[in-house]
Short mmCIF file of C-alpha atoms in Angstrom, two decimals:
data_model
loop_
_atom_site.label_atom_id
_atom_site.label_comp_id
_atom_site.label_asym_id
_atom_site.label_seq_id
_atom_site.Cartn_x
_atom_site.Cartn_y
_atom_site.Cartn_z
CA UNK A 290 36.60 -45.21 -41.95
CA UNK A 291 38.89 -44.84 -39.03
CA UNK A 292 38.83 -40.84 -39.85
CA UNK A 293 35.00 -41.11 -39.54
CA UNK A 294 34.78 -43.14 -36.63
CA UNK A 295 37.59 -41.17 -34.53
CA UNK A 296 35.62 -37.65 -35.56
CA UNK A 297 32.06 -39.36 -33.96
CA UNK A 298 33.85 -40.39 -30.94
CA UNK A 299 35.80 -37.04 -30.33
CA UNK A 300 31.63 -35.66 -30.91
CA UNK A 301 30.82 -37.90 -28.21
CA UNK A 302 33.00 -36.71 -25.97
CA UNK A 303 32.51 -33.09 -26.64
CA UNK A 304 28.54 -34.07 -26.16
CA UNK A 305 29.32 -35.70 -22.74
CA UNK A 306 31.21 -32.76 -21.47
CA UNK A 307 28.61 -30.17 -22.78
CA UNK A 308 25.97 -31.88 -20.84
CA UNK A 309 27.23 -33.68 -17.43
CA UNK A 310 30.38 -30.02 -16.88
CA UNK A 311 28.24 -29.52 -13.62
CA UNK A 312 28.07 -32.52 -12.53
CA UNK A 313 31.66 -33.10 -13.01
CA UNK A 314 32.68 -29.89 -11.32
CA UNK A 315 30.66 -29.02 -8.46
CA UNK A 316 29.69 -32.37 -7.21
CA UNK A 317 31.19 -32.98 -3.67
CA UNK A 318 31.88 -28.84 -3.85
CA UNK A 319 30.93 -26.27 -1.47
CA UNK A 320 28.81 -23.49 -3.16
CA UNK A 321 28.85 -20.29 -1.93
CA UNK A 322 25.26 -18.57 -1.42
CA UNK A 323 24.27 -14.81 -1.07
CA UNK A 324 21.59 -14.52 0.87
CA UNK A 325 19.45 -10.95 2.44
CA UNK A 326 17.36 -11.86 5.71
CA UNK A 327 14.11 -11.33 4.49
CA UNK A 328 11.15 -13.51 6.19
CA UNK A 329 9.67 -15.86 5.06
CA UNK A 330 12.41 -16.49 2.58
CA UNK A 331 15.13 -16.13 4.26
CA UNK A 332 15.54 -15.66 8.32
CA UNK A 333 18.41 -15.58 11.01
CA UNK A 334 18.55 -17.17 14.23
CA UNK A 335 20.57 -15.97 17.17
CA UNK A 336 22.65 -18.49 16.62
CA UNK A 337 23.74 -17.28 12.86
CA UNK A 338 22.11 -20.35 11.80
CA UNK A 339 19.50 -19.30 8.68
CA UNK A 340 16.23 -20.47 8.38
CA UNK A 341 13.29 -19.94 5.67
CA UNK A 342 11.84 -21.03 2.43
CA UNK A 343 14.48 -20.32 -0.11
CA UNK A 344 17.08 -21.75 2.58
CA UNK A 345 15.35 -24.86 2.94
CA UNK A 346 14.67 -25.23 -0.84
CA UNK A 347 18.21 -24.94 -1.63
CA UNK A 348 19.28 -27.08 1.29
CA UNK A 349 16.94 -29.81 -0.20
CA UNK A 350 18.44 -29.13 -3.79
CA UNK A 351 21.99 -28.98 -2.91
CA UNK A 352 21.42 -32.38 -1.55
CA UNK A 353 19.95 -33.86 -4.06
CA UNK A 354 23.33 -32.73 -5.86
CA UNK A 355 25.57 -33.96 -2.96
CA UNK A 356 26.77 -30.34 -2.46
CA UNK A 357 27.97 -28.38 0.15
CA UNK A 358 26.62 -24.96 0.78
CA UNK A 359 28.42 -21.83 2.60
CA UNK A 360 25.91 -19.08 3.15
CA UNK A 361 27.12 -15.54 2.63
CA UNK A 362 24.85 -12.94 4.16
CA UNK A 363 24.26 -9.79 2.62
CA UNK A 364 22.17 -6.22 2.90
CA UNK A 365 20.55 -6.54 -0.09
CA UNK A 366 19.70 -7.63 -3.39
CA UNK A 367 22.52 -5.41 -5.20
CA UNK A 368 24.77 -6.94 -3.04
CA UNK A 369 23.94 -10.50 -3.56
CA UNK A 370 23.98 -9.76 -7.28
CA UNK A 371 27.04 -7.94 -7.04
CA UNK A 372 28.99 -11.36 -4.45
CA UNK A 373 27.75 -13.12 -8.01
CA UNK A 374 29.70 -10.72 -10.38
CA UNK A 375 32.75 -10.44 -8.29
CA UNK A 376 32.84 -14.37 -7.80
CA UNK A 377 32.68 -14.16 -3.84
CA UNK A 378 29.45 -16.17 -4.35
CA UNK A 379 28.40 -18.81 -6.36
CA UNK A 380 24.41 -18.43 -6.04
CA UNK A 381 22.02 -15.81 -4.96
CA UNK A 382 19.33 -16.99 -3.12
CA UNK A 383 16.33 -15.51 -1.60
CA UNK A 384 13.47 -13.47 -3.68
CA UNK A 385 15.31 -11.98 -6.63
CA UNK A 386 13.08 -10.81 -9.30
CA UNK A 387 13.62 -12.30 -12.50
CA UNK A 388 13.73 -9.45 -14.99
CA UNK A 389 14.47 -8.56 -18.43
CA UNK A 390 17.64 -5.94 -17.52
CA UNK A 391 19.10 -8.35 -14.73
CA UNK A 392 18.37 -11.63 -17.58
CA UNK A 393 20.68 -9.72 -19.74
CA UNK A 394 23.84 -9.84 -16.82
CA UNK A 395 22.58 -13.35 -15.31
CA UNK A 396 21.70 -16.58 -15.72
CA UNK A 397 18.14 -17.31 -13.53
CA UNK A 398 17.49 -21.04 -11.99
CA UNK A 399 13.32 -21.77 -13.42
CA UNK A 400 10.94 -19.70 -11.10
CA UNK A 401 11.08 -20.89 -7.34
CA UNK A 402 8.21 -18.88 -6.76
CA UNK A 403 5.48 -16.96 -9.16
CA UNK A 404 4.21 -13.58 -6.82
CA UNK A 405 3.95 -10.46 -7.14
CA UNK A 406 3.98 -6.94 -5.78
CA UNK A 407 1.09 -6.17 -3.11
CA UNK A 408 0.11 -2.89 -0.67
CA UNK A 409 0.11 -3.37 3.04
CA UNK A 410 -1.54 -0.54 4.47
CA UNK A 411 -2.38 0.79 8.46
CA UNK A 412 -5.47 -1.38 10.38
CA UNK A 413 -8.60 0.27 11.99
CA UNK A 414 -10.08 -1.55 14.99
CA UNK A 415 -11.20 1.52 17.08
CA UNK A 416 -14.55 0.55 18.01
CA UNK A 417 -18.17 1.62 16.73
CA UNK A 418 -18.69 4.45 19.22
CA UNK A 419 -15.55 6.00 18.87
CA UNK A 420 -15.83 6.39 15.22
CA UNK A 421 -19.25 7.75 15.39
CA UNK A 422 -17.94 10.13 18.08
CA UNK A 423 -14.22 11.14 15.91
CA UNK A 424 -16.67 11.49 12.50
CA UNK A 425 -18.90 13.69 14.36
CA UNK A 426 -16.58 16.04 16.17
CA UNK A 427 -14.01 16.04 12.72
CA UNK A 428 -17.97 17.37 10.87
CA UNK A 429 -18.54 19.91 13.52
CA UNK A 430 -15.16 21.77 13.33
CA UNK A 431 -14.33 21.16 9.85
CA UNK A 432 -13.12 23.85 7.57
CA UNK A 433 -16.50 23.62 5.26
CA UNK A 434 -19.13 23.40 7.89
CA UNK A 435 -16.84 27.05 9.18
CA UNK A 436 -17.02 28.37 5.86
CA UNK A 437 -20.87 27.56 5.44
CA UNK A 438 -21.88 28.99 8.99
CA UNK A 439 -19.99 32.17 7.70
CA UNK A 440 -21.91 32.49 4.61
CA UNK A 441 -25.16 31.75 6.31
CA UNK A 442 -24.31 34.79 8.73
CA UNK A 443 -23.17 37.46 5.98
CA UNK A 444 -26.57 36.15 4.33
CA UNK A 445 -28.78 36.47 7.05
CA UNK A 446 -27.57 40.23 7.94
CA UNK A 447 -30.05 42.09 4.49
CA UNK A 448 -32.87 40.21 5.82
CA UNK A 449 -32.08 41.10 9.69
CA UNK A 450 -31.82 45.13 8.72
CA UNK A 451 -34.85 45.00 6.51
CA UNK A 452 -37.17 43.19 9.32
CA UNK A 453 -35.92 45.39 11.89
CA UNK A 454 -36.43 48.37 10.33
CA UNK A 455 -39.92 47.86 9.83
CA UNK A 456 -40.73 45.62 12.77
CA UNK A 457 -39.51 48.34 15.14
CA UNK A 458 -42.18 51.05 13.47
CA UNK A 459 -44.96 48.52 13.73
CA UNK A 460 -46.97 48.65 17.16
CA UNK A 461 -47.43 44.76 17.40
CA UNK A 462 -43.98 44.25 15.77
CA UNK A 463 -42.51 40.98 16.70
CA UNK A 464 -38.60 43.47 17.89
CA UNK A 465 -39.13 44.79 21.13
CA UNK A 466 -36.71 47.10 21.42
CA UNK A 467 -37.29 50.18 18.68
CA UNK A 468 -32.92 50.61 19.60
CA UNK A 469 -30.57 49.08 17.21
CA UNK A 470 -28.85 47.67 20.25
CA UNK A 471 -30.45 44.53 20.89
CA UNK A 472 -33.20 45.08 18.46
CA UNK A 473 -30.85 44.32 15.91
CA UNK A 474 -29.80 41.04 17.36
CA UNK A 475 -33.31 39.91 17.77
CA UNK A 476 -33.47 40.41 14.24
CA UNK A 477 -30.56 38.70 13.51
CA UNK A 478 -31.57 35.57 15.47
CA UNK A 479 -35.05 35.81 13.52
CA UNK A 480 -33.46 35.28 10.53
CA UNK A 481 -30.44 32.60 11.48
CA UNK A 482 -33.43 30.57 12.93
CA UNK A 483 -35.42 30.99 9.37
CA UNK A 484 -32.62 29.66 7.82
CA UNK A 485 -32.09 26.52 9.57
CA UNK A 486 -35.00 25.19 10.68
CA UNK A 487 -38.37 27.65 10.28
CA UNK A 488 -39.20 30.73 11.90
CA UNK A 489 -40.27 31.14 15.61
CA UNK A 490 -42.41 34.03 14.85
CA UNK A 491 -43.63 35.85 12.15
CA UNK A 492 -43.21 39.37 11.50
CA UNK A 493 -46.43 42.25 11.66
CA UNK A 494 -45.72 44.52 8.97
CA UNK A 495 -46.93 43.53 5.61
CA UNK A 496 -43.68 44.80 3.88
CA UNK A 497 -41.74 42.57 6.51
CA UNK A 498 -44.15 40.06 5.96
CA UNK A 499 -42.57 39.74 2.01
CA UNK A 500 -39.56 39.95 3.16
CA UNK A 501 -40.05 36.69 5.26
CA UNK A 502 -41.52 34.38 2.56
CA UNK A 503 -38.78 35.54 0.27
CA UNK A 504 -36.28 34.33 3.10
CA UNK A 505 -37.79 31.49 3.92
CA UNK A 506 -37.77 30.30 0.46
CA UNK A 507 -34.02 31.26 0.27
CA UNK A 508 -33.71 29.06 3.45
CA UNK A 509 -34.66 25.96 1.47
CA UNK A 510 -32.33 26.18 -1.69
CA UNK A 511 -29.09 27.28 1.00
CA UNK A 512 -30.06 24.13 3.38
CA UNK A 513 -30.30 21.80 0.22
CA UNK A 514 -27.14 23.50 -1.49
CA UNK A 515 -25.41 23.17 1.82
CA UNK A 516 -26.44 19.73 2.77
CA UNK A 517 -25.44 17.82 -0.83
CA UNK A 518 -22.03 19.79 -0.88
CA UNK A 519 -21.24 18.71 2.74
CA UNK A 520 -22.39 15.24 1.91
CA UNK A 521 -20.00 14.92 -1.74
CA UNK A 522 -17.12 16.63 0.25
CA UNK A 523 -16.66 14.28 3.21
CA UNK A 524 -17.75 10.95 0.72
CA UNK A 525 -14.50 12.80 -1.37
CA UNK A 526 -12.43 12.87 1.56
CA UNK A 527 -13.07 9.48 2.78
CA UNK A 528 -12.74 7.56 -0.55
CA UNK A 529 -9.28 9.59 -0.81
CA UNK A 530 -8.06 8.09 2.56
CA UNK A 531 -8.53 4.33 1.88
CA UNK A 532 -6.30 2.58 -0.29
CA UNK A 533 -7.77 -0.59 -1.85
CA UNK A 534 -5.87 -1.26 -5.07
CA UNK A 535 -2.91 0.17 -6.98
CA UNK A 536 -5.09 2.28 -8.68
CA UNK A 537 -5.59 4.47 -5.59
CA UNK A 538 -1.80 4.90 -5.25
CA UNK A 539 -0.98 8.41 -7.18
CA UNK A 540 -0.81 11.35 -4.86
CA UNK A 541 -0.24 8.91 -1.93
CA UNK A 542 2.58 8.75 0.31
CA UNK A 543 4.37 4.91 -0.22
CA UNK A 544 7.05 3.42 1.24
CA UNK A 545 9.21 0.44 -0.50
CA UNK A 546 12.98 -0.69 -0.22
CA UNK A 547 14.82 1.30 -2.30
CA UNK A 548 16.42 -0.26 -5.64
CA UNK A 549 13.96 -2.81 -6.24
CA UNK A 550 11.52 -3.62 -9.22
CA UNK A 551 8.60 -2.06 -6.35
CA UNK A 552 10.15 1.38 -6.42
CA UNK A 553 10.21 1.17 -9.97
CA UNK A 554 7.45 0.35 -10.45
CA UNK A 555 6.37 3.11 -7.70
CA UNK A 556 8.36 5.73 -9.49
CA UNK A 557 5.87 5.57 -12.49
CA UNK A 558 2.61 5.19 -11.13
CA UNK A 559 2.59 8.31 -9.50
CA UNK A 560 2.88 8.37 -5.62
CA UNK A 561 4.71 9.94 -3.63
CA UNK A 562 8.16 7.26 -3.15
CA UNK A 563 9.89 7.51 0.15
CA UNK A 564 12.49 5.14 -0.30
CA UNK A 565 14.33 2.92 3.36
CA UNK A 566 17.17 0.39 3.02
CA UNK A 567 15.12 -2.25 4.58
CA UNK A 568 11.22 -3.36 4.46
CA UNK A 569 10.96 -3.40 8.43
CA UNK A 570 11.87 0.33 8.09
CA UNK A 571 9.13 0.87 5.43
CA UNK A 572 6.89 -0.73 8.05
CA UNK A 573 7.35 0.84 11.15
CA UNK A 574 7.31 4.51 9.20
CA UNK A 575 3.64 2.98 8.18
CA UNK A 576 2.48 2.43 11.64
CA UNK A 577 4.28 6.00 12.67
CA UNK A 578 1.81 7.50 10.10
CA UNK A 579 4.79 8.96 8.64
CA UNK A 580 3.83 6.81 5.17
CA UNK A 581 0.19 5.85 3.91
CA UNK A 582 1.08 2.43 2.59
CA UNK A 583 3.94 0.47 1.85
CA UNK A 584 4.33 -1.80 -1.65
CA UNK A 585 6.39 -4.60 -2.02
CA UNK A 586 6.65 -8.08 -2.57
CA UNK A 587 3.79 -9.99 -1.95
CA UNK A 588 4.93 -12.81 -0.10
CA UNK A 589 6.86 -10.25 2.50
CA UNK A 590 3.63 -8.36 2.89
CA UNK A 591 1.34 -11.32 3.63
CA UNK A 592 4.04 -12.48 5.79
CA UNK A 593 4.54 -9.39 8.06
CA UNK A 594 0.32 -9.00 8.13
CA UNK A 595 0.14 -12.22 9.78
CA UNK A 596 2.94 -12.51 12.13
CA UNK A 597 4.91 -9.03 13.34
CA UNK A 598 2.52 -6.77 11.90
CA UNK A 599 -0.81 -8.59 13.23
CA UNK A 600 -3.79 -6.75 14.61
CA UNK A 601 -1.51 -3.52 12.86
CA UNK A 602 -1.49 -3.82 9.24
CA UNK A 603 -2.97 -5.85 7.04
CA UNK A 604 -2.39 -5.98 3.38
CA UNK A 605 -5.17 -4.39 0.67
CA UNK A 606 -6.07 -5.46 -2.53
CA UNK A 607 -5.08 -8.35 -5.08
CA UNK A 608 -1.51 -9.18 -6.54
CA UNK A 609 -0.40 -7.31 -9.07
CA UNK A 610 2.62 -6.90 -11.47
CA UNK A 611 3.20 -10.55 -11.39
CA UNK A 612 7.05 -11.26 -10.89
CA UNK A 613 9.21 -14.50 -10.93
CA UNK A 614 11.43 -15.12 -8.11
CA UNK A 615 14.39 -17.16 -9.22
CA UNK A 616 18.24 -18.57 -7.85
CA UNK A 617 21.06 -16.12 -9.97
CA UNK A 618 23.85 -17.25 -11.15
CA UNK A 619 26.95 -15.52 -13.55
CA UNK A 620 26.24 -15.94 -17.30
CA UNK A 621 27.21 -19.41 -18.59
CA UNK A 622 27.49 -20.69 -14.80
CA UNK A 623 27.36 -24.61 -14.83
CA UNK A 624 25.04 -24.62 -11.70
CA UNK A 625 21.90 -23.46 -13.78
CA UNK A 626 20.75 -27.00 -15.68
CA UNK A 627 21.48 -29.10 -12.46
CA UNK A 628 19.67 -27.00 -10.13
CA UNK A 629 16.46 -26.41 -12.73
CA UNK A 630 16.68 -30.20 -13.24
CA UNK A 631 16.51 -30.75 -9.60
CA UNK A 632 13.93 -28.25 -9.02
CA UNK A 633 11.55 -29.71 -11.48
CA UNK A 634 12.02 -32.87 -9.42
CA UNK A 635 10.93 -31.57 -6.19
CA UNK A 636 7.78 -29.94 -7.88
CA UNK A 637 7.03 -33.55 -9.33
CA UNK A 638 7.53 -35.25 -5.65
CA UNK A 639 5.73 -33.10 -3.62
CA UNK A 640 8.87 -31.86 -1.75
CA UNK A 641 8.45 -28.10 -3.01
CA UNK A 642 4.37 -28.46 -2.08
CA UNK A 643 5.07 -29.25 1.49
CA UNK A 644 8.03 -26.39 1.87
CA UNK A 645 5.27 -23.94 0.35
CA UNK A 646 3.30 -24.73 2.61
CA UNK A 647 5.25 -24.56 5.60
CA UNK A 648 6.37 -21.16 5.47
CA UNK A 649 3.13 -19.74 3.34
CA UNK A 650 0.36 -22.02 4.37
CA UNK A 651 -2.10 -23.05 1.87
CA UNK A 652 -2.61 -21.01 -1.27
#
């Protein structure tokens, strides 16, 4: 009996230390957090003081806990996960992905935040007459309309020989001059005019005559040909320009921060990467038309849309490739079931409802 009774009670104790080791070692404790300035979840003030959503949510977490919090400020995220693996920090904090490679080195906190990946891409406001004005001088000199005008004038030169030759025999012919030089010209314009609009005057010899119906029917298949493959190329060319979705992202020229899940993701959808080391890089290389959109996290994008980057950018399309943001800890660190406990409780009180809506508004 007393065997029995001292094996539950060592099983109790075992029990009690398996469940309560976090509360019994970092209570009272000052944690050390990694943290990247990265608005809204994390900013700096001139001061050195931070600021933001995931410092305020940990600030109300850590004192639930009665703990004491030292924040470590780092470049970026393989820094704050590499403070974790060292030991010079206790927590990451700020919008780590949660993802199957990094689950296998860390232990992640539940979700502080379900997002996603997002496009911010370069706003128009020039105004209605400007446009019309750009479109219209951009048609006039483009390549095609060049190309067509040159086709229309190695065309138009059979016709123009055939009408002056005969015109220039005929006694009421409509080329005044029997000499190649100008008569040749008039012919020329004869026939340029047939094929754009209709013909200022018609020709006196029968043979020439012919020649002119035959032209002028030529006139309408080359205006029609012309006209719909003018039309298809510029409705091309301006459906290429505008990004409204990931799915108009290959062959495009996107900007993210390197070594995160967006240029992975990036890397295999086919555009064209250009890496920076920080998002407001990635931004202004948008707005220097050096870039033709920028992905990354959503909550960054919709962020920088509505506060730096207003009346600039503006972001384009839904959410996509849903992501978990979470806190990161070592494997096995003691911090994880206090802080997921506590961060179910602020969910169920309304605390993390009126942080989320502080730095991201209503959703």
């Amino acid at each position: 009996m007393h065997k029995k009774l001292l094996a539950k009670l060592l099983a109790a104790v075992f029990l009690l230390l398996s469940v309560f080791p976090a509360a019994a070692m970092a209570q009272g404790q000052t944690l050390k957090v990694a943290v990247r300035v990265l608005p809204p979840f994390v900013e700096q003030q001139a001061d050195g003081h931070f600021t933001g959503f995931t410092i305020d949510l940990w600030d109300a977490i850590a004192q639930r806990e009665h703990w004491q919090t030292q924040y470590v400020a780092v470049p970026d995220v393989k820094a704050q996960l590499d403070a974790i693996s060292s030991g010079k920090a206790d927590v990451g904090a700020g919008a780590i992905s949660i993802t199957a490679e990094r689950d296998l080195q860390y232990d992640f906190s539940q979700p502080m935040l379900n997002a996603g990946l997002q496009i911010l891409v370069r706003s128009e406001h020039a105004p209605p007459e400007a446009t019309a004005f750009t479109s219209l001088m951009h048609l006039l000199f483009s390549p095609a309309v060049l190309v067509w005008l040159g086709i229309a004038a190695a065309l138009t030169v059979i016709p123009a020989h055939i009408v002056w030759f005969l015109e220039r025999r005929h006694p009421e012919g409509m080329i005044a001059s029997k000499s190649y030089f100008p008569g040749i010209f008039q012919a020329f314009f004869w026939g340029l005019g047939t094929l754009a609009t209709q013909a200022d005057s018609m020709p006196r010899h029968w043979a020439s005559r012919i020649v002119a119906v035959l032209w002028m029917f030529t006139s309408v298949v080359f205006v029609a040909f012309y006209t719909a493959t003018l039309t298809a190329s510029l409705t091309v060319q301006q459906i290429k320009s505008q990004i409204n979705g990931p799915d108009d992202l290959p062959g495009k020229v996107v900007a993210t921060v390197a070594g995160t899940t967006s240029a992975d993701y990036l890397a295999g959808a086919g555009a064209h990467v250009k890496p920076f080391a920080h998002i407001e890089d990635a931004v202004k290389a948008l707005n220097d038309k050096s870039v033709d959109a920028v992905v990354y996290d959503a909550p960054v994008l919709q962020y920088i849309a509505t506060h730096d980057g207003a009346d600039k950018d503006s972001v384009a399309g839904p959410v996509f490739r849903s992501e978990d943001y979470g806190f990161a800890f070592h494997n096995g660190s003691p911090l994880r079931k206090p802080v997921d406990a506590t961060l179910l409780t602020l969910r169920e009180d309304g605390t993390y409802d009126k942080l989320s809506q502080r730095w991201f508004g209503k959703q």
